[in-house]
XYZ file of C-alpha atoms in Angstrom:
778
model
C 26.099 -24.539 -39.554
C 22.468 -25.313 -38.716
C 21.157 -23.375 -35.732
C 20.020 -25.709 -32.922
C 16.262 -25.881 -32.462
C 16.476 -24.615 -28.889
C 17.907 -21.307 -30.096
C 15.111 -20.625 -32.607
C 12.272 -18.340 -31.556
C 9.894 -19.790 -34.137
C 10.006 -23.280 -32.614
C 7.419 -24.284 -29.963
C 8.680 -24.165 -26.382
C 8.241 -27.887 -25.706
C 10.272 -28.734 -28.808
C 13.032 -26.314 -27.786
C 13.128 -27.828 -24.310
C 13.467 -31.400 -25.566
C 16.099 -30.408 -28.092
C 18.218 -28.708 -25.452
C 17.725 -31.496 -22.918
C 18.897 -34.084 -25.459
C 22.177 -32.191 -25.899
C 23.013 -31.898 -22.198
C 25.459 -33.986 -20.197
C 24.494 -35.218 -16.755
C 26.686 -32.512 -15.196
C 24.984 -29.803 -17.256
C 21.552 -31.092 -16.293
C 22.336 -31.120 -12.593
C 23.800 -27.607 -12.845
C 20.347 -26.387 -13.914
C 18.966 -27.592 -10.567
C 21.361 -25.492 -8.503
C 21.884 -21.865 -7.526
C 24.753 -19.569 -6.677
C 24.802 -16.380 -4.654
C 26.441 -13.131 -5.796
C 29.340 -13.485 -3.373
C 30.301 -16.712 -5.144
C 30.711 -15.055 -8.554
C 31.183 -11.279 -8.073
C 34.204 -9.330 -6.866
C 34.150 -6.701 -4.112
C 33.129 -4.007 -6.602
C 30.097 -5.966 -7.753
C 31.538 -7.065 -11.095
C 31.709 -10.618 -12.366
C 34.916 -12.368 -11.395
C 35.681 -14.835 -14.223
C 37.799 -17.091 -12.018
C 35.130 -17.321 -9.320
C 32.457 -17.851 -11.972
C 34.423 -20.662 -13.599
C 34.722 -22.411 -10.262
C 31.088 -21.881 -9.216
C 29.444 -22.456 -12.606
C 31.650 -24.789 -14.695
C 28.621 -26.384 -16.360
C 26.284 -23.399 -16.156
C 23.766 -22.691 -13.419
C 20.033 -22.850 -12.878
C 19.485 -19.723 -10.801
C 21.427 -16.830 -9.327
C 20.194 -15.827 -5.892
C 19.580 -12.165 -5.131
C 22.221 -10.320 -7.143
C 20.857 -7.059 -5.697
C 19.487 -8.120 -2.328
C 22.494 -10.152 -1.180
C 25.192 -7.839 -2.516
C 24.091 -4.332 -1.588
C 24.223 -3.216 -5.213
C 21.947 -0.334 -6.160
C 19.657 -0.826 -9.191
C 21.966 0.354 -11.973
C 24.922 -1.649 -10.630
C 22.697 -4.703 -10.114
C 21.532 -4.491 -13.723
C 25.139 -4.305 -14.902
C 26.080 -7.320 -12.796
C 23.111 -9.273 -14.175
C 24.242 -8.548 -17.712
C 27.789 -9.650 -16.921
C 26.575 -12.937 -15.450
C 24.364 -13.682 -18.437
C 27.104 -12.780 -20.926
C 29.470 -15.171 -19.175
C 26.943 -18.004 -19.308
C 26.140 -17.357 -22.966
C 29.758 -17.179 -24.097
C 31.752 -19.250 -21.634
C 29.575 -22.325 -21.149
C 29.092 -25.006 -23.795
C 25.371 -24.629 -24.415
C 24.936 -20.977 -23.415
C 21.975 -21.505 -21.102
C 21.030 -18.259 -19.312
C 20.423 -18.138 -15.585
C 17.128 -17.369 -13.954
C 17.813 -14.614 -11.399
C 15.628 -14.404 -8.316
C 15.076 -11.804 -5.600
C 12.890 -11.335 -2.542
C 9.941 -8.992 -3.107
C 7.419 -9.397 -0.298
C 6.679 -5.681 0.212
C 8.709 -4.416 -2.720
C 11.944 -5.416 -4.422
C 14.271 -6.205 -1.534
C 17.283 -4.272 -2.718
C 18.810 -0.868 -2.091
C 16.573 1.665 -3.811
C 13.533 -0.603 -4.140
C 10.205 1.028 -3.281
C 8.939 -0.106 0.134
C 5.195 -0.767 0.252
C 3.222 -1.872 3.330
C 4.008 -5.300 4.738
C 1.574 -8.096 3.774
C -0.368 -7.944 7.052
C -1.201 -4.334 6.162
C -2.101 -5.182 2.582
C -4.431 -7.816 4.005
C -6.070 -5.057 6.054
C -6.898 -3.197 2.861
C -9.311 -5.963 1.819
C -8.611 -4.760 -1.718
C -7.019 -7.349 -4.043
C -7.075 -4.835 -6.880
C -4.706 -2.622 -4.882
C -2.404 -5.587 -4.310
C -2.282 -6.240 -8.040
C -1.414 -2.604 -8.742
C 1.425 -2.763 -6.206
C 2.954 -5.926 -7.646
C 2.654 -4.535 -11.156
C 5.055 -1.787 -10.077
C 7.301 -4.274 -8.263
C 7.484 -6.257 -11.508
C 8.746 -3.223 -13.415
C 11.617 -2.696 -10.995
C 12.572 -6.369 -10.927
C 12.601 -6.802 -14.693
C 14.633 -3.605 -15.088
C 17.563 -5.071 -13.146
C 17.371 -8.452 -14.869
C 15.344 -10.390 -12.299
C 12.930 -13.080 -13.467
C 11.531 -14.725 -10.323
C 10.286 -13.277 -7.062
C 10.256 -15.299 -3.844
C 6.803 -14.043 -2.873
C 3.973 -13.999 -1.884
C 3.596 -15.696 1.483
C 0.192 -17.384 1.410
C 0.500 -19.074 4.774
C -2.625 -18.786 6.922
C -1.527 -17.308 10.256
C -2.903 -19.187 13.234
C -0.332 -18.679 16.003
C 0.688 -15.067 16.538
C 3.727 -15.996 18.616
C 5.267 -16.869 15.272
C 7.507 -14.012 14.133
C 6.470 -14.227 10.491
C 2.789 -13.381 11.007
C 3.505 -9.981 9.438
C 4.487 -11.680 6.172
C 1.014 -13.198 5.802
C -2.294 -11.734 4.682
C -3.943 -12.913 7.892
C -5.904 -15.754 9.427
C -8.601 -16.449 6.832
C -7.994 -18.732 3.827
C -10.420 -16.852 1.559
C -8.780 -13.480 2.252
C -5.287 -14.960 1.924
C -6.248 -16.647 -1.345
C -7.775 -13.443 -2.725
C -4.742 -11.310 -1.914
C -2.238 -13.971 -2.961
C -3.945 -14.529 -6.298
C -3.951 -10.786 -6.972
C -0.286 -10.594 -5.997
C 0.588 -13.267 -8.583
C -1.481 -11.606 -11.310
C 0.317 -8.306 -10.869
C 3.790 -9.810 -10.625
C 3.518 -12.248 -13.520
C 1.482 -9.951 -15.750
C -0.312 -11.020 -18.902
C 2.837 -12.300 -20.640
C 5.686 -14.041 -18.818
C 8.114 -12.679 -21.406
C 7.737 -9.317 -19.668
C 6.659 -10.670 -16.292
C 8.260 -11.965 -13.116
C 7.385 -15.434 -11.850
C 5.710 -15.372 -8.452
C 6.528 -17.967 -5.798
C 3.819 -19.183 -3.443
C 5.280 -20.047 -0.050
C 5.726 -21.851 2.291
C 4.086 -25.064 1.156
C 2.293 -25.991 3.291
C 0.849 -25.128 6.710
C 3.783 -22.934 7.746
C 1.491 -20.485 9.568
C 0.562 -22.989 12.278
C 3.902 -24.120 13.740
C 4.102 -25.984 17.033
C 4.531 -23.470 19.854
C 4.662 -20.615 17.339
C 8.299 -21.487 16.632
C 9.625 -21.020 13.118
C 10.436 -24.344 11.385
C 8.738 -26.328 14.184
C 6.498 -29.285 13.262
C 2.977 -28.559 12.093
C 0.263 -30.686 13.661
C -2.722 -30.440 11.331
C -5.192 -33.061 10.238
C -5.198 -33.829 6.492
C -8.635 -32.213 6.125
C -7.722 -28.996 7.930
C -4.440 -28.810 6.038
C -6.253 -28.966 2.698
C -9.319 -26.861 3.524
C -7.584 -24.041 5.370
C -3.894 -23.995 4.501
C -3.629 -25.451 0.997
C -6.698 -23.626 -0.325
C -4.804 -20.349 -1.061
C -2.219 -22.274 -3.090
C -4.890 -24.057 -5.089
C -6.719 -20.815 -5.856
C -3.565 -18.950 -6.943
C -2.409 -21.891 -9.083
C -5.765 -22.411 -10.780
C -6.821 -18.753 -11.089
C -3.530 -16.892 -11.601
C -1.332 -19.682 -13.017
C 1.364 -19.288 -10.364
C 4.531 -20.807 -11.782
C 6.709 -21.294 -8.704
C 6.171 -22.790 -5.254
C 8.582 -22.896 -2.319
C 8.551 -25.716 0.204
C 8.250 -25.097 3.933
C 10.954 -25.985 6.470
C 8.771 -27.968 8.869
C 7.501 -31.510 8.995
C 3.899 -32.706 8.979
C 3.177 -35.980 10.759
C 6.928 -36.529 10.933
C 7.511 -36.092 7.184
C 9.547 -32.984 6.260
C 7.928 -30.914 3.518
C 11.241 -30.772 1.633
C 11.229 -34.563 1.333
C 7.518 -35.252 0.982
C 6.517 -36.668 -2.392
C 2.927 -36.754 -1.207
C 2.990 -33.002 -0.673
C 5.263 -31.761 -3.502
C 4.086 -34.129 -6.223
C 0.883 -35.994 -5.402
C -0.962 -33.024 -3.906
C 0.763 -30.057 -5.539
C 0.914 -31.412 -9.080
C -1.649 -34.192 -8.981
C -4.469 -32.476 -7.092
C -3.769 -28.762 -7.553
C -2.645 -28.928 -11.171
C 0.650 -27.093 -10.613
C 2.897 -27.034 -13.702
C 5.795 -24.840 -12.607
C 8.963 -25.334 -10.569
C 9.418 -26.022 -6.874
C 12.283 -24.054 -5.339
C 13.768 -24.889 -1.970
C 13.481 -22.529 0.920
C 17.025 -21.491 1.656
C 19.143 -24.377 2.964
C 16.053 -26.489 3.649
C 17.389 -29.545 1.825
C 20.391 -29.880 4.106
C 18.014 -29.719 7.085
C 16.728 -33.142 6.063
C 20.094 -34.344 7.324
C 20.956 -31.822 10.041
C 17.624 -31.189 11.802
C 14.953 -33.586 10.618
C 17.414 -36.480 10.806
C 15.767 -38.421 7.996
C 18.826 -38.481 5.706
C 22.166 -39.886 6.842
C 24.181 -37.422 4.766
C 23.815 -34.489 2.379
C 23.815 -36.692 -0.695
C 20.897 -38.714 0.620
C 19.130 -35.448 1.514
C 19.498 -34.271 -2.086
C 18.179 -37.554 -3.456
C 15.229 -37.457 -1.082
C 14.324 -33.868 -2.029
C 14.591 -34.357 -5.782
C 12.574 -37.567 -5.713
C 9.919 -35.751 -3.698
C 9.603 -33.125 -6.424
C 11.843 -30.301 -5.193
C 13.372 -28.988 -8.424
C 15.825 -26.225 -7.488
C 18.242 -25.971 -4.563
C 18.602 -22.435 -3.221
C 20.533 -20.260 -2.529
C 23.691 -22.303 -3.148
C 24.673 -25.863 -4.007
C 25.068 -28.149 -1.003
C 23.077 -31.320 -1.695
C 22.647 -31.299 -5.470
C 25.637 -30.546 -7.742
C 28.431 -33.100 -7.615
C 26.683 -35.096 -4.893
C 23.639 -35.549 -7.124
C 25.798 -36.510 -10.105
C 27.466 -39.204 -8.014
C 24.080 -40.383 -6.744
C 22.925 -40.945 -10.325
C 26.135 -42.726 -11.274
C 25.879 -44.941 -8.184
C 22.287 -45.853 -8.970
C 20.713 -44.073 -5.983
C 18.415 -42.045 -8.227
C 17.358 -42.323 -11.850
C 18.577 -39.796 -14.395
C 14.938 -39.633 -15.556
C 14.073 -37.928 -12.259
C 16.773 -35.367 -12.964
C 15.439 -34.907 -16.491
C 11.930 -34.141 -15.263
C 13.117 -31.397 -12.943
C 15.449 -29.928 -15.588
C 12.654 -30.056 -18.146
C 10.383 -27.976 -15.889
C 13.103 -25.407 -15.227
C 14.114 -25.061 -18.872
C 10.498 -24.655 -19.910
C 10.095 -21.789 -17.483
C 13.238 -20.122 -18.826
C 11.930 -20.362 -22.369
C 8.523 -19.017 -21.353
C 10.248 -16.058 -19.693
C 12.052 -15.337 -22.953
C 15.503 -15.744 -21.423
C 16.919 -17.468 -24.507
C 15.757 -14.660 -26.766
C 16.180 -11.340 -24.927
C 18.326 -11.676 -21.843
C 20.109 -8.337 -21.431
C 18.691 -5.249 -19.702
C 19.494 -1.534 -20.069
C 21.281 -0.273 -16.932
C 21.099 3.355 -18.079
C 17.286 3.212 -18.102
C 16.843 1.595 -14.710
C 16.160 4.891 -12.935
C 13.040 5.373 -15.059
C 11.177 2.727 -13.042
C 12.659 3.264 -9.577
C 11.034 5.492 -6.983
C 8.917 7.366 -9.479
C 6.363 9.915 -8.181
C 3.648 7.471 -9.208
C 5.215 4.657 -7.183
C 5.550 6.816 -4.078
C 1.939 7.934 -4.495
C 0.892 4.289 -4.731
C 2.953 3.467 -1.624
C 1.099 6.246 0.212
C -2.297 5.055 -0.995
C -1.521 1.484 -0.004
C -0.398 2.647 3.443
C -3.564 4.707 3.880
C -5.758 1.753 2.986
C -3.846 -0.582 5.310
C -4.576 1.478 8.429
C -7.274 0.248 10.818
C -9.063 2.505 13.302
C -9.619 0.384 16.416
C -11.100 2.953 18.786
C -12.308 6.551 18.569
C -14.008 7.496 21.795
C -16.120 10.674 21.633
C -14.844 11.420 18.141
C -11.340 12.407 19.276
C -10.168 11.747 15.730
C -9.704 13.297 13.269
C -7.528 15.968 14.873
C -7.848 19.641 14.086
C -4.935 20.999 12.080
C -5.006 24.256 14.052
C -4.202 22.554 17.339
C -1.783 24.797 19.234
C 0.624 22.359 20.870
C 1.014 18.707 19.904
C 3.259 16.131 21.536
C 4.565 13.235 19.445
C 6.065 10.616 21.753
C 7.325 7.061 21.531
C 10.100 4.840 20.194
C 8.422 4.477 16.799
C 7.582 8.138 16.315
C 10.786 9.092 14.530
C 12.236 5.771 13.377
C 12.581 4.903 9.701
C 13.396 1.250 10.337
C 10.387 0.413 12.455
C 7.860 1.171 9.697
C 9.344 -1.439 7.324
C 8.609 -5.150 7.193
C 11.255 -7.790 7.752
C 11.774 -8.476 4.053
C 12.852 -4.982 3.072
C 16.520 -4.434 2.383
C 17.107 -2.074 5.305
C 15.338 -4.388 7.758
C 17.198 -7.399 6.392
C 20.655 -5.857 6.423
C 20.251 -2.973 8.906
C 22.699 -0.606 7.153
C 24.067 2.456 8.918
C 22.131 4.725 6.540
C 18.749 4.194 4.905
C 18.913 3.083 1.291
C 15.490 4.548 0.569
C 13.739 7.757 1.622
C 11.341 6.914 4.436
C 8.923 9.377 6.038
C 8.587 8.902 9.809
C 5.365 9.579 11.693
C 6.905 12.661 13.297
C 7.957 14.008 9.904
C 4.530 13.305 8.426
C 2.757 15.122 11.249
C 5.057 18.147 11.023
C 4.497 18.378 7.286
C 0.732 18.076 7.765
C 0.211 20.800 10.389
C 2.792 23.304 9.215
C 5.100 25.594 11.198
C 2.319 27.407 13.045
C 1.663 24.350 15.230
C 4.195 23.630 17.958
C 5.115 19.952 17.634
C 7.186 18.559 20.491
C 8.945 15.211 20.369
C 10.282 12.810 22.975
C 11.335 9.213 22.420
C 10.417 8.113 25.945
C 11.994 4.653 25.692
C 13.294 2.126 23.207
C 11.389 -0.787 21.706
C 12.955 -3.517 23.818
C 15.042 -1.744 26.438
C 14.256 -1.535 30.145
C 15.445 2.033 30.720
C 12.896 4.585 31.976
C 15.294 7.527 31.811
C 13.291 9.113 29.002
C 9.982 9.010 30.873
C 10.443 12.382 32.561
C 11.051 14.163 29.253
C 8.075 12.402 27.681
C 5.766 13.295 30.565
C 6.887 16.923 30.489
C 6.373 17.002 26.742
C 2.829 15.702 27.223
C 2.017 18.091 30.068
C 3.060 21.093 27.987
C 0.924 20.057 24.997
C -2.786 19.980 24.196
C -2.802 16.397 22.884
C -0.422 13.448 22.592
C 0.183 11.135 19.650
C 1.957 8.146 21.171
C 3.673 5.926 18.584
C 4.622 2.512 19.951
C 4.715 -1.133 18.905
C 7.435 -3.287 17.423
C 10.281 -3.409 14.967
C 10.977 -6.063 12.368
C 14.251 -7.541 11.246
C 16.450 -10.584 11.196
C 18.841 -10.047 14.089
C 17.616 -13.219 15.781
C 18.215 -15.272 12.664
C 21.629 -13.731 12.074
C 22.781 -14.226 15.653
C 21.483 -17.775 15.670
C 23.593 -18.532 12.598
C 26.572 -17.095 14.445
C 26.047 -19.667 17.184
C 24.720 -17.443 19.976
C 22.249 -19.308 22.185
C 18.641 -18.159 22.374
C 18.981 -17.697 26.133
C 21.715 -15.117 25.616
C 19.958 -13.160 22.854
C 18.193 -10.560 24.957
C 20.698 -10.488 27.811
C 23.470 -9.509 25.408
C 21.295 -7.047 23.520
C 21.812 -8.969 20.305
C 18.158 -9.026 19.290
C 17.035 -5.488 18.564
C 13.697 -6.346 16.995
C 10.761 -8.225 18.552
C 9.183 -9.126 15.196
C 10.109 -10.819 11.935
C 11.537 -14.135 10.818
C 13.056 -16.143 13.696
C 11.663 -13.647 16.208
C 9.178 -16.001 17.796
C 7.850 -15.058 21.223
C 6.085 -16.522 24.227
C 3.921 -13.442 24.712
C 2.125 -10.822 22.635
C 2.514 -7.810 24.904
C 4.369 -4.603 24.146
C 8.073 -5.242 24.630
C 10.335 -3.373 27.025
C 8.711 -0.630 29.097
C 6.416 0.702 26.398
C 3.177 0.053 28.272
C 4.619 1.788 31.320
C 5.332 4.776 29.084
C 1.723 4.750 27.884
C 0.463 4.722 31.482
C 2.811 7.536 32.497
C 1.649 9.733 29.616
C -1.988 8.836 30.216
C -1.621 9.907 33.859
C -1.028 13.518 32.726
C -4.708 13.738 31.855
C -4.029 14.911 28.312
C -5.961 13.299 25.439
C -3.879 10.467 23.961
C -3.965 8.834 20.537
C -2.008 5.583 20.341
C -0.582 4.660 16.940
C 0.623 1.069 16.715
C 3.497 0.281 14.367
C 3.908 -3.485 14.550
C 4.079 -6.707 12.594
C 2.066 -9.066 14.754
C -1.203 -8.612 16.682
C -0.516 -7.215 20.150
C -2.488 -7.947 23.324
C -3.334 -4.451 24.589
C -6.339 -4.805 26.958
C -5.262 -1.909 29.225
C -4.742 0.426 26.281
C -8.051 -0.657 24.724
C -9.805 0.134 28.005
C -8.129 3.427 28.871
C -6.839 5.186 25.757
C -9.569 7.054 23.826
C -8.210 6.587 20.277
C -6.193 3.701 18.824
C -4.855 3.407 15.292
C -3.363 0.135 13.990
C -0.919 1.084 11.228
C 0.981 -2.214 10.976
C 4.203 -1.706 8.947
C 3.176 1.001 6.452
C 6.385 1.303 4.423
C 8.239 4.297 3.049
C 5.228 6.650 3.067
C 4.304 5.693 6.637
C 4.457 9.176 8.145
C 2.398 10.829 5.451
C -0.241 8.093 5.483
C -0.574 8.101 9.279
C -0.825 11.887 9.302
C -3.457 11.755 6.550
C -5.566 9.515 8.791
C -4.951 11.373 12.055
C -5.963 14.730 10.597
C -8.858 13.502 8.479
C -7.455 13.976 4.987
C -8.026 10.267 4.593
C -10.912 8.463 6.270
C -9.640 5.056 7.486
C -11.390 2.032 6.038
C -9.024 -0.846 6.753
C -10.220 -3.999 8.489
C -8.359 -6.456 10.680
C -7.137 -9.528 8.754
C -6.633 -11.260 12.101
C -8.505 -11.544 15.368
C -6.557 -9.765 18.111
C -6.545 -11.819 21.331
C -6.852 -10.422 24.851
C -3.930 -12.549 25.952
C -1.556 -15.011 24.352
C -3.242 -17.873 26.208
C -6.465 -17.401 24.234
C -4.875 -18.716 21.074
C -6.079 -19.978 18.702
C -8.644 -17.206 18.455
C -9.433 -17.082 14.724
C -13.073 -16.351 13.966
C -13.776 -19.460 11.862
C -13.313 -22.056 14.565
C -15.669 -24.903 15.326
C -18.540 -24.193 17.703
C -17.106 -26.453 20.403
C -13.991 -24.274 20.415
C -15.622 -20.890 20.134
C -18.312 -21.497 22.750
C -16.036 -22.732 25.550
C -14.458 -20.207 27.915
C -11.560 -19.999 30.343
C -12.006 -19.487 34.083
C -10.652 -15.942 33.786
C -12.047 -14.842 30.419
C -14.218 -15.931 27.537
C -13.039 -17.097 24.143
C -13.847 -13.861 22.327
C -10.946 -11.771 21.000
C -10.250 -8.192 21.981
C -10.964 -7.158 18.383
C -12.587 -9.542 15.872
C -11.524 -10.431 12.356
C -12.789 -7.925 9.806
C -13.188 -5.118 12.367
C -12.349 -1.504 11.662
C -13.986 1.844 12.377
C -14.485 4.928 10.228
C -15.023 8.660 10.744
C -18.447 8.169 9.225
C -21.256 5.634 9.710
C -22.867 3.107 7.394
C -26.248 1.406 7.288
C -26.935 -2.001 5.730
C -30.397 -2.778 4.332
C -32.455 -4.520 1.652
C -30.936 -7.984 1.761
C -32.132 -10.036 -1.194
C -31.443 -13.575 -2.355
C -32.104 -14.535 -5.955
C -33.472 -17.844 -4.727
C -34.179 -19.627 -1.469
C -33.125 -22.917 -3.031
C -29.825 -23.665 -4.688
C -29.232 -26.662 -6.919
C -25.837 -28.264 -6.462
C -24.596 -27.142 -9.870
C -25.963 -23.589 -9.630
C -25.112 -20.259 -8.051
C -27.060 -17.720 -6.044
C -26.984 -13.919 -6.064
C -26.971 -12.180 -2.692
C -27.397 -8.410 -2.639
C -27.710 -5.641 -0.092
C -27.726 -1.865 0.025
C -25.090 0.092 1.937
C -25.648 3.761 2.767
C -23.251 6.341 4.149
C -25.314 7.830 6.974
C -22.599 10.168 8.237
C -21.225 13.546 7.230
C -17.912 12.428 5.720
C -17.080 10.435 2.625
C -15.669 7.050 3.524
C -15.094 3.408 2.651
C -16.752 0.310 4.024
C -15.790 -3.304 3.471
C -18.945 -5.320 2.913
C -18.301 -8.861 4.128
C -20.255 -11.982 3.180
C -20.136 -14.964 5.532
C -21.794 -18.366 5.254
C -22.786 -20.797 7.991
C -23.542 -24.465 7.291
C -26.238 -25.443 9.814
C -25.669 -29.192 9.821
C -23.119 -31.312 7.964
C -21.572 -34.758 8.042
C -18.495 -33.159 9.651
C -18.209 -30.438 12.263
C -17.860 -27.181 10.319
C -16.725 -23.629 11.239
C -19.344 -21.388 12.807
C -18.929 -19.018 9.847
C -16.703 -18.653 6.813
C -15.850 -15.628 4.687
C -17.047 -16.172 1.116
C -16.878 -12.701 -0.366
C -16.018 -9.060 0.354
C -15.889 -5.699 -1.369
C -14.414 -2.362 -0.324
C -16.678 0.450 -1.523
C -16.445 4.252 -1.420
C -19.488 6.325 -0.509
C -20.074 10.057 -0.340
C -22.274 11.328 2.542
C -25.836 10.160 1.956
C -24.853 7.965 -0.979
C -26.088 4.389 -1.329
C -24.767 1.490 -3.372
C -26.035 -2.005 -3.980
C -23.449 -4.752 -3.603
C -24.165 -8.067 -5.328
C -22.333 -11.304 -4.549
C -22.581 -14.204 -6.953
C -21.969 -17.177 -4.669
C -21.173 -20.484 -6.352
C -22.212 -23.818 -4.906
C -18.560 -24.893 -5.267
C -17.705 -22.435 -2.504
C -19.737 -24.524 -0.064
C -17.548 -27.571 -0.610
C -15.562 -29.274 2.120
C -13.742 -32.595 2.448
C -16.295 -35.196 3.409
C -16.068 -38.391 5.385
C -14.853 -40.220 2.291
C -11.941 -37.817 1.914
C -13.360 -36.217 -1.226
C -14.268 -32.581 -1.793
C -18.053 -32.456 -1.622
C -21.041 -30.122 -1.494
C -23.810 -31.470 0.721
C -27.468 -30.549 0.606
C -28.874 -28.679 3.585
C -29.631 -25.250 5.037
C -27.127 -22.389 5.042
C -27.198 -18.951 6.631
C -26.153 -15.828 4.815
C -24.524 -13.248 7.085
C -23.551 -9.805 5.811
C -21.704 -7.410 8.054
C -18.874 -4.967 8.651
C -16.842 -7.573 10.584
C -17.081 -11.236 11.520
C -18.861 -10.143 14.710
C -20.844 -7.120 13.497
C -23.439 -8.868 11.338
C -26.181 -6.551 10.075
C -28.249 -8.719 7.701
C -29.083 -12.428 7.744
C -31.157 -14.885 5.720
C -31.084 -18.560 4.777
C -31.144 -20.702 1.665
C -31.291 -24.434 1.092
C -29.051 -26.525 -1.121
C -30.986 -29.329 -2.785
C -30.038 -32.399 -4.778
C -27.593 -35.228 -4.415
C -24.098 -34.812 -3.045
C -21.722 -33.205 -5.535
C -18.002 -33.829 -5.808
C -16.214 -30.613 -6.769
C -13.109 -30.939 -8.920
C -12.453 -27.942 -11.191
C -14.241 -25.425 -9.023
C -14.962 -21.780 -8.420
C -12.903 -20.245 -5.619
C -14.219 -16.696 -5.331
C -17.539 -14.919 -5.397
C -18.060 -12.473 -8.229
C -18.916 -9.042 -6.833
C -20.555 -6.109 -8.617
C -21.431 -2.691 -7.251
C -24.262 -0.504 -8.549
């Protein structure tokens, strides 16, 4: 018997795809556009149930959703289940097409036992894409080991409304920073060869970080130009530069057109303009929302037709609108089978490129080799260290002396393993009774750092969201009997709001019934940005003792803390540092690591200041309120150090730039302090006059550098004329001649060196363009 072409390794992928497609029935094709969850095919012990599998996958299946993350299986058991699923598909379906298995992986593989790295907002604070790539390289190893082929990350939404609960999942407010980190994320996850890599999924396409009222899924009201320049830019960069192979649609609508049903967005822009060649996967249950919430489809079948025609290839996490409904839609003439073929063709091609038809099984006995290794925990600690931002250090209170006699550690986040993890970790998602991963709390990290000779006293003081002040007295006494207080407050991330909402509990009753235990995370949108519960009252009570206080913030979204900023001498923003949180925070507090993180967002003074991002138009940034100005409490790119740096010797390779050329911008940075440290050198550009109103400044390059005391380094940015492009009056991406300012600083506000150059020549339309500056350090 002649072996079919699609089963032969020596045949080109496109030929294998067409051969397989030609052999498939309509039902088998449509099956490749659907997904099943583990509960649909596994028994209670986590093994494949043949009867359930036969019912859920009679014609095969496109993807299996979260075998580990949605089942609670630990790595070895998840690998065994993956093998069982693939064996069933290979032997019990007609054509033996393997499934593509996907998992969440925002801050690490979201499964029991997966290493927990800092949440994305913290990784954005590192301003180090190379670190992001190293992290996702390790995530890839764990995912591949359990048989996973696609990760539903990264989030490359540009965060513009901090009431939105998912701000923590983003890399911040700036499109250049988001694009840089997202591109690095994809490079690490996909690797150099997809046959050993994991496909990365850019999400949520597009504009999800600017929802109306800060409410998840709410409409997004952006002009076409702002949508493309600010919110689509990170997708374009990651697709062009890192060859991202998967994109997930957003839940919301833009100008009344839901993203899940927008052909303009998912086909014309994504494939036509951005050059995307991979698959589009649905955000969970988003296709049915075309019928239930957007009210643009009269039933689920019409919703499925609308989504597939728009360019949405795969329905996740289960089949509701595709499957039999899509088969009937084809037979009834509501959609062409050619549309089905195109989507199946893209999915099959990806499966072949991943090597699923050639080497599908994994080795469960070897899984432990790549889970929670010493190297991975060391990387988690390094990433946490580099994510920490020092916001205030009055009179050099930090770093603390390790021989301090009595130290009080107070606050609801001081000894909590859950609060240091982002919303898309397994423990935050599921909230199990016991941790599934070893997590170091801040209290534990401090105790380990100072040793037994230092008396460390602990008091919780209050809870994150509760109104009880019963613990205040203990906390105050603890502070009074100590030499210094480390007060650990902030937020906690999870999905209790989403879960309760699915159970039908009204939003009004959430807090009153104590059902929402976390103020941050998906579906935890808020009308304020203050500390929840009585936390600020606790801070004031401890401050009233007169003892020196260091506030450590553990939180997922920017918090409005004007009183703390005014009255507390030292403030550390640690975001959601992950499993090595306590050790990393202690490293910073006691000076074993000199903080060098920078804010990836502008922190407002009050929620009413929003939007407060640094790269607004002048008419926005220069207008004030009757009670305050428009400046944030802390600006984008801000972060202090235990040492000082001087910027000097700004040089431009030319004062004139032809439209097709580039310019080199260099400066010298010197460590003028007594400690080694890191500085993030930030390059901003300002377009003086243009045919459209332009932002007052835009980030166009950055580099985190390490300097010993007295050491100097020269940082060189190669800025391409393409990077000056914007969408002109004619709707095309253009570079206009004119004068531009160069601004180099340590934040968007702290600019130390400036100069100008002039772009000459006729207007240039930029198509295949450069997205990032090239940076060298000497």
